[in-house]
PDB file of C-alpha atoms in Angstrom:
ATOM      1  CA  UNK A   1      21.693 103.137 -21.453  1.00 51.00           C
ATOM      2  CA  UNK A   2      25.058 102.638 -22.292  1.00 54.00           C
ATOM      3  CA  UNK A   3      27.431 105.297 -24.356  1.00 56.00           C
ATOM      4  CA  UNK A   4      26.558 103.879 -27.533  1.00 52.00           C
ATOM      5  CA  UNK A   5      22.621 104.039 -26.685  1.00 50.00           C
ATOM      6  CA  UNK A   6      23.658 107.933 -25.205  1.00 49.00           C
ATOM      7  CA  UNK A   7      25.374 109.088 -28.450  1.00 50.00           C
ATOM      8  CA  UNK A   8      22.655 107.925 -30.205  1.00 52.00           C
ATOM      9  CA  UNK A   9      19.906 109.391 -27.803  1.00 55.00           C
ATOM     10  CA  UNK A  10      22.041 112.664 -27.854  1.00 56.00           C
ATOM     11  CA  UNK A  11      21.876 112.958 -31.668  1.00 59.00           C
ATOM     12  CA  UNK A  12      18.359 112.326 -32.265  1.00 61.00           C
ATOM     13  CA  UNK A  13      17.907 114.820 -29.645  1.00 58.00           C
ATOM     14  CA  UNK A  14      19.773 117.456 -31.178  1.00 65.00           C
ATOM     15  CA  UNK A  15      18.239 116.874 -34.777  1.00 69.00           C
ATOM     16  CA  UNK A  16      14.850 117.606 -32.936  1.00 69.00           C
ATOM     17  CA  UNK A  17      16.071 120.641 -30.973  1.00 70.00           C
ATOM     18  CA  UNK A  18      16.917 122.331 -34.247  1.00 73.00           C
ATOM     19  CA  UNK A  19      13.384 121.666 -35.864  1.00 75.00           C
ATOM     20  CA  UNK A  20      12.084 123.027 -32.871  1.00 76.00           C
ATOM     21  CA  UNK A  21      14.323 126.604 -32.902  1.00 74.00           C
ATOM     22  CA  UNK A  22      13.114 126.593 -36.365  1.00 79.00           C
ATOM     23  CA  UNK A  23       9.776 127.301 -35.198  1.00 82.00           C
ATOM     24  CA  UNK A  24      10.529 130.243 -33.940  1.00 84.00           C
ATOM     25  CA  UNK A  25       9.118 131.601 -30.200  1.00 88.00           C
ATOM     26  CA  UNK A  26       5.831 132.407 -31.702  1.00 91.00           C
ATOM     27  CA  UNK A  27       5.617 128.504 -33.128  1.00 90.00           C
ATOM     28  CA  UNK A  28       6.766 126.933 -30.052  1.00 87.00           C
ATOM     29  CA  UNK A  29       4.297 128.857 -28.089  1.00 91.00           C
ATOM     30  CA  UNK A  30       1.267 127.926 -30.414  1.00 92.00           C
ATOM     31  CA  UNK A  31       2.018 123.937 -29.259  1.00 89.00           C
ATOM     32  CA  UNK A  32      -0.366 122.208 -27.147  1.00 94.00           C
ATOM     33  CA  UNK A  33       1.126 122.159 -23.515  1.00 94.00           C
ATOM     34  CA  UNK A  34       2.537 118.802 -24.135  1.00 91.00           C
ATOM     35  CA  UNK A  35       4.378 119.187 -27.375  1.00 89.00           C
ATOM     36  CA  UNK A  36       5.051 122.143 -25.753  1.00 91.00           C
ATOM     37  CA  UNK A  37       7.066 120.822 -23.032  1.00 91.00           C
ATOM     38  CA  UNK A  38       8.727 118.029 -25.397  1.00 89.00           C
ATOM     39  CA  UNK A  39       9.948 121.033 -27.573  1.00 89.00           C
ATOM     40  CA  UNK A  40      11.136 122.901 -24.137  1.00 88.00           C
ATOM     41  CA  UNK A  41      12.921 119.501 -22.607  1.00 87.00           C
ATOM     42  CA  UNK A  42      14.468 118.622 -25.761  1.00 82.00           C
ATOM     43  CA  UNK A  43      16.118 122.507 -26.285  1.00 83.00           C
ATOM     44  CA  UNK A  44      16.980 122.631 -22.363  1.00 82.00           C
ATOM     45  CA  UNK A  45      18.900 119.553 -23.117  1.00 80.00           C
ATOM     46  CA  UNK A  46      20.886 120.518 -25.853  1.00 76.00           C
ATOM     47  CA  UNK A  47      21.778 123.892 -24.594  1.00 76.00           C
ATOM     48  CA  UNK A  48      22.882 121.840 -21.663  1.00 74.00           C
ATOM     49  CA  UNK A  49      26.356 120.182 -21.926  1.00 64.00           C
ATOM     50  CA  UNK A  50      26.856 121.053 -18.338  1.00 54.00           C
ATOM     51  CA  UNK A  51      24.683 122.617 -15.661  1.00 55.00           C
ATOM     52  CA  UNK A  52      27.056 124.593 -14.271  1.00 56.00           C
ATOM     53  CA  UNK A  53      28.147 126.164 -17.498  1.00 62.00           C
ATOM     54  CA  UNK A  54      28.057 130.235 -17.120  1.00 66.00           C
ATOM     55  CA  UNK A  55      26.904 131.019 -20.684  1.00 80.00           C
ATOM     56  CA  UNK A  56      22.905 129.201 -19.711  1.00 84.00           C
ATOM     57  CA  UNK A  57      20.785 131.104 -18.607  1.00 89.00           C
ATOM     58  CA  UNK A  58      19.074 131.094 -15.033  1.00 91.00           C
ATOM     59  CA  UNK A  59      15.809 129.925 -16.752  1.00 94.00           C
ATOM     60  CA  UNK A  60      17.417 127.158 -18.756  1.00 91.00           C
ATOM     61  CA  UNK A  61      18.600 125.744 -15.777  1.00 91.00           C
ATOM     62  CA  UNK A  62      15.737 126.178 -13.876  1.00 95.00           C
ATOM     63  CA  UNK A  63      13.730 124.468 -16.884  1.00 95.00           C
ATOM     64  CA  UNK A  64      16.420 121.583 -17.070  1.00 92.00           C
ATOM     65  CA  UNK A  65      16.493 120.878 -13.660  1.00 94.00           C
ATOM     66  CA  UNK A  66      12.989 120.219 -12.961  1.00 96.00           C
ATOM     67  CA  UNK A  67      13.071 118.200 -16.173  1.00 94.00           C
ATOM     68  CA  UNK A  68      15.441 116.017 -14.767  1.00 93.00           C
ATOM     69  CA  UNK A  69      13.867 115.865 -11.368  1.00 96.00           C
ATOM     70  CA  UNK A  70      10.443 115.471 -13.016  1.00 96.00           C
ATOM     71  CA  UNK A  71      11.390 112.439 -14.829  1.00 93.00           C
ATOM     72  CA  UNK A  72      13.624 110.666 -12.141  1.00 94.00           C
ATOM     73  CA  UNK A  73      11.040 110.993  -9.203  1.00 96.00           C
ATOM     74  CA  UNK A  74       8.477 109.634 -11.095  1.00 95.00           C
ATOM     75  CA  UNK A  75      10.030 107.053 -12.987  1.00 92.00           C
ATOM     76  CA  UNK A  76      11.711 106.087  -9.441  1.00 91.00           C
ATOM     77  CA  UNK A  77      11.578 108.247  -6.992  1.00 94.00           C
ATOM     78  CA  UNK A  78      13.255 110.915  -5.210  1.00 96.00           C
ATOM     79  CA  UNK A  79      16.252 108.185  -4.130  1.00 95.00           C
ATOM     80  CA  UNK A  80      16.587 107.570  -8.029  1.00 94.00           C
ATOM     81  CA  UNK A  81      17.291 111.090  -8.796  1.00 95.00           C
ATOM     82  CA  UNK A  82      20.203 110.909  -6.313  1.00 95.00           C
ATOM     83  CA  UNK A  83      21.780 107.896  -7.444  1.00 93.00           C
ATOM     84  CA  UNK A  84      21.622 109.166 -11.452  1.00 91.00           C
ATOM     85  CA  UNK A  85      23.432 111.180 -13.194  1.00 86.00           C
ATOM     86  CA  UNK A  86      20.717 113.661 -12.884  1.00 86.00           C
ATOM     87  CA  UNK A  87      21.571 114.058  -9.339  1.00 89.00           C
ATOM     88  CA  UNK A  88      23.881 117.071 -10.707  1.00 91.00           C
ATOM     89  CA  UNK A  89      20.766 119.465 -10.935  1.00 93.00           C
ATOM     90  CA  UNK A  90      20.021 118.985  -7.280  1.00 96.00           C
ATOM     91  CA  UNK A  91      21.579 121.911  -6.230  1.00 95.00           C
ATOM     92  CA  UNK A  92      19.268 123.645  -7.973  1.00 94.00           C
ATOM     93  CA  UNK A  93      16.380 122.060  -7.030  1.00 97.00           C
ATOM     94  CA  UNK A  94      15.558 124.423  -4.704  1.00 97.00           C
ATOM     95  CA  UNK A  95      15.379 127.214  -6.169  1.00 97.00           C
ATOM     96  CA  UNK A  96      14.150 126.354  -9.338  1.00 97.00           C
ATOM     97  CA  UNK A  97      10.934 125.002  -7.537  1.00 98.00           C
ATOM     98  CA  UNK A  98      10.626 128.467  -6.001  1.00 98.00           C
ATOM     99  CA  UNK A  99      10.708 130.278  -9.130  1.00 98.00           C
ATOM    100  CA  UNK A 100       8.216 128.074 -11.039  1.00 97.00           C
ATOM    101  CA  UNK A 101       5.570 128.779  -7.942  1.00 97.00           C
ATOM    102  CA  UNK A 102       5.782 124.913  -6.640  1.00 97.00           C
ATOM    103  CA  UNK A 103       5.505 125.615  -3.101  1.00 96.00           C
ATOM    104  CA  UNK A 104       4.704 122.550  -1.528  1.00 95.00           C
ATOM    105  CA  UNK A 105       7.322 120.503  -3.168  1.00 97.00           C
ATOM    106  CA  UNK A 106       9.650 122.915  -2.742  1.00 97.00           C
ATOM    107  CA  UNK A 107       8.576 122.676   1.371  1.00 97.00           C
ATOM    108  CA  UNK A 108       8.303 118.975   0.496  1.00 97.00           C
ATOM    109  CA  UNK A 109      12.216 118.688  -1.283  1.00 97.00           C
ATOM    110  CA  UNK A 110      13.260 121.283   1.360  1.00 98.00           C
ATOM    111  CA  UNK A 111      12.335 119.841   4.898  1.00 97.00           C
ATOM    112  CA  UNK A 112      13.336 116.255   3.336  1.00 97.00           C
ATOM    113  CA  UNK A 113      16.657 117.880   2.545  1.00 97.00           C
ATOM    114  CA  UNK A 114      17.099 119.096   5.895  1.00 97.00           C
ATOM    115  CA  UNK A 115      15.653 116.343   8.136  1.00 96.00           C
ATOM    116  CA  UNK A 116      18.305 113.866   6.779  1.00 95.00           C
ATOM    117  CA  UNK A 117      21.174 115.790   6.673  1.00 95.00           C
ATOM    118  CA  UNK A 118      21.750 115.780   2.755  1.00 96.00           C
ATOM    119  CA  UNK A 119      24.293 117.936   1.225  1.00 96.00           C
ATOM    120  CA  UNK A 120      22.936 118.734  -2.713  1.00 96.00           C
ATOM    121  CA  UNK A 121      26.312 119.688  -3.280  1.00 95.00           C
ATOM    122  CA  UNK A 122      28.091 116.510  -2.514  1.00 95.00           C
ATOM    123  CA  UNK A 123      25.801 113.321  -3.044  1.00 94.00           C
ATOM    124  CA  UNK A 124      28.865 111.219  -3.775  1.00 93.00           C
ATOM    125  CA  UNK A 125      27.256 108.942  -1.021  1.00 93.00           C
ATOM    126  CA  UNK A 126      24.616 108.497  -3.353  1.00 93.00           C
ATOM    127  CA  UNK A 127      26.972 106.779  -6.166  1.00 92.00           C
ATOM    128  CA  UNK A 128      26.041 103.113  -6.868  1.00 90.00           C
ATOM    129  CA  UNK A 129      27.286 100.439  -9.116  1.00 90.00           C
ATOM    130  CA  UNK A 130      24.788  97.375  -8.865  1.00 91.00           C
ATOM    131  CA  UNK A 131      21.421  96.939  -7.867  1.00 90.00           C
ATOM    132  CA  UNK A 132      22.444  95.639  -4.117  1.00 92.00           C
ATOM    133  CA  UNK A 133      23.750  99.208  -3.900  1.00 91.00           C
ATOM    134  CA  UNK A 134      21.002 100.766  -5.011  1.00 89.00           C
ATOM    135  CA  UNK A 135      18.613  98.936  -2.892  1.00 91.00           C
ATOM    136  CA  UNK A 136      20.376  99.439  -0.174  1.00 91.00           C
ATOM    137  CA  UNK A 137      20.046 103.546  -0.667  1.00 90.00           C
ATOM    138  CA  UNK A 138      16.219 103.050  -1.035  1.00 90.00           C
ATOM    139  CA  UNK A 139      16.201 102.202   2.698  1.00 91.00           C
ATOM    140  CA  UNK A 140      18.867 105.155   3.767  1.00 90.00           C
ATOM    141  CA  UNK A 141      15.473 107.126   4.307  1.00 92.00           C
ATOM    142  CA  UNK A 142      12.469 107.377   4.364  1.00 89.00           C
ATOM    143  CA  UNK A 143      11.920 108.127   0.684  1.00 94.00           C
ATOM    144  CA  UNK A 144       8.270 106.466   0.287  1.00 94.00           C
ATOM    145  CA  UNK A 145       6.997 109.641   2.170  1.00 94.00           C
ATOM    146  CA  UNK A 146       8.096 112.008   0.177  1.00 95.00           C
ATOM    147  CA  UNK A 147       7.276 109.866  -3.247  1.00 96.00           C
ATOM    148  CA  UNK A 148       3.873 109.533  -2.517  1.00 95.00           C
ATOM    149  CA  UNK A 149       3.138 112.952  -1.246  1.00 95.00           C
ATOM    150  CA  UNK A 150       5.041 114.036  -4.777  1.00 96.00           C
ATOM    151  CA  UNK A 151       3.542 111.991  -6.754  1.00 95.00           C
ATOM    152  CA  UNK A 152      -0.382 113.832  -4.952  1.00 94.00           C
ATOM    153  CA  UNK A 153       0.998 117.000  -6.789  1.00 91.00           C
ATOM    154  CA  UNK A 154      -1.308 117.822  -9.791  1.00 88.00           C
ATOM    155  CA  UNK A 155       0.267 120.997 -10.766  1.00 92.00           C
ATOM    156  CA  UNK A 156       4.093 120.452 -10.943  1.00 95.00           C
ATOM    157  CA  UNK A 157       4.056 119.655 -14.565  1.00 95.00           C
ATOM    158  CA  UNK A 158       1.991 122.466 -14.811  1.00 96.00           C
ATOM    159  CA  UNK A 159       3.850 124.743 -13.392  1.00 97.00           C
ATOM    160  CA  UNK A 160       6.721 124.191 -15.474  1.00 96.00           C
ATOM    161  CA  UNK A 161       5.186 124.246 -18.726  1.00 96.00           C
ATOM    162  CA  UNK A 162       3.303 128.049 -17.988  1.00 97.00           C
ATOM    163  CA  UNK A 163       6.470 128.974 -16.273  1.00 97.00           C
ATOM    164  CA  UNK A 164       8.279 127.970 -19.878  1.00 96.00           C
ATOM    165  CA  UNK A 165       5.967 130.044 -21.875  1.00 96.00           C
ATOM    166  CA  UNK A 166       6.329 132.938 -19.656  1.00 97.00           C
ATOM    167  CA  UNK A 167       9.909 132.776 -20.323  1.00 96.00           C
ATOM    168  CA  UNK A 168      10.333 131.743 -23.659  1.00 94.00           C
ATOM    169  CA  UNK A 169      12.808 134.929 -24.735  1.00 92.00           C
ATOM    170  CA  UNK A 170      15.076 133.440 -21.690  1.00 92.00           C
ATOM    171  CA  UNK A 171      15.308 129.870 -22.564  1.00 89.00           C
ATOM    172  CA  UNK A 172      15.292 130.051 -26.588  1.00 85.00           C
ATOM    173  CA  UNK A 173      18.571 131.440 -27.117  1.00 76.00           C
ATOM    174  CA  UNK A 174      19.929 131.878 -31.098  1.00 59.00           C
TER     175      UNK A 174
END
């Protein structure tokens, strides 16, 4: 997407953040799980200028994280997170996996983490420019193990969405 394509992504987002705060909490929370979890990405995202502002809350960023993460590993995998922009939430994966109850991928994200040496802090070795680049960090590790075994998880999206609702004072902020 280029910046023109992001401007324009970034204002229809924020047109449909504000219909959703004008639900209210009690609205938002009588959505079907999926519209549900549209309503919760699409706020996340436009409290979020940057994750590592002080003024979100813990929950927003735990919500916005596994968003990102969500979306990246399954449209590409756990080596597409890295390379995208996204990649700026993986300090937070972590923890944010702990504290919507997602165990095994937390386990899963962890022990990948930590067999290949990767610092979520500093994944500038991640950075790409063409798809030579990017090819080439598909075969950095062994990524297809953890995709598939990822991708066997039937809760995650789940476990965001209840973990959303639970904390819908925390992540709805007027």
């Amino acid at each position: 997407m280029g910046i023109l394509g992001t401007i324009i992504y970034n204002i229809k987002n924020m047109k449909k953040a504000k219909k959703y705060r004008t639900m209210g909490k009690a609205g938002l929370l009588d959505l079907r799980d999926e519209e549900f979890y549209d309503a919760i990405e699409c706020i996340c995202e436009d409290a979020v200028y940057d994750i590592n502002e002080t003024k979100l809350t813990d929950e927003q960023k735990i919500v916005y994280s596994l968003n990102k993460f969500e979306a990246e590993v399954n449209n590409g995998g756990l080596c597409q997170f890295f390379v995208n922009s996204s990649s700026e939430c993986a300090p937070y994966i972590s923890k944010a996996l702990a504290a919507v109850g997602a165990i095994e991928i937390k386990t899963l994200f962890d022990n990948f983490i930590n067999e290949n040496n990767i610092d979520v802090n500093d994944l500038s070795s991640f950075k790409i420019s063409n798809i030579d680049e990017y090819e080439a960090q598909t075969e950095r590790f062994g990524f297809d193990g953890f995709d598939d075994r990822f991708y066997q998880d039937e809760n995650f999206h789940q476990q965001i969405i209840d973990y959303s609702r639970k904390h819908i004072e925390q992540l709805i902020i007027n």
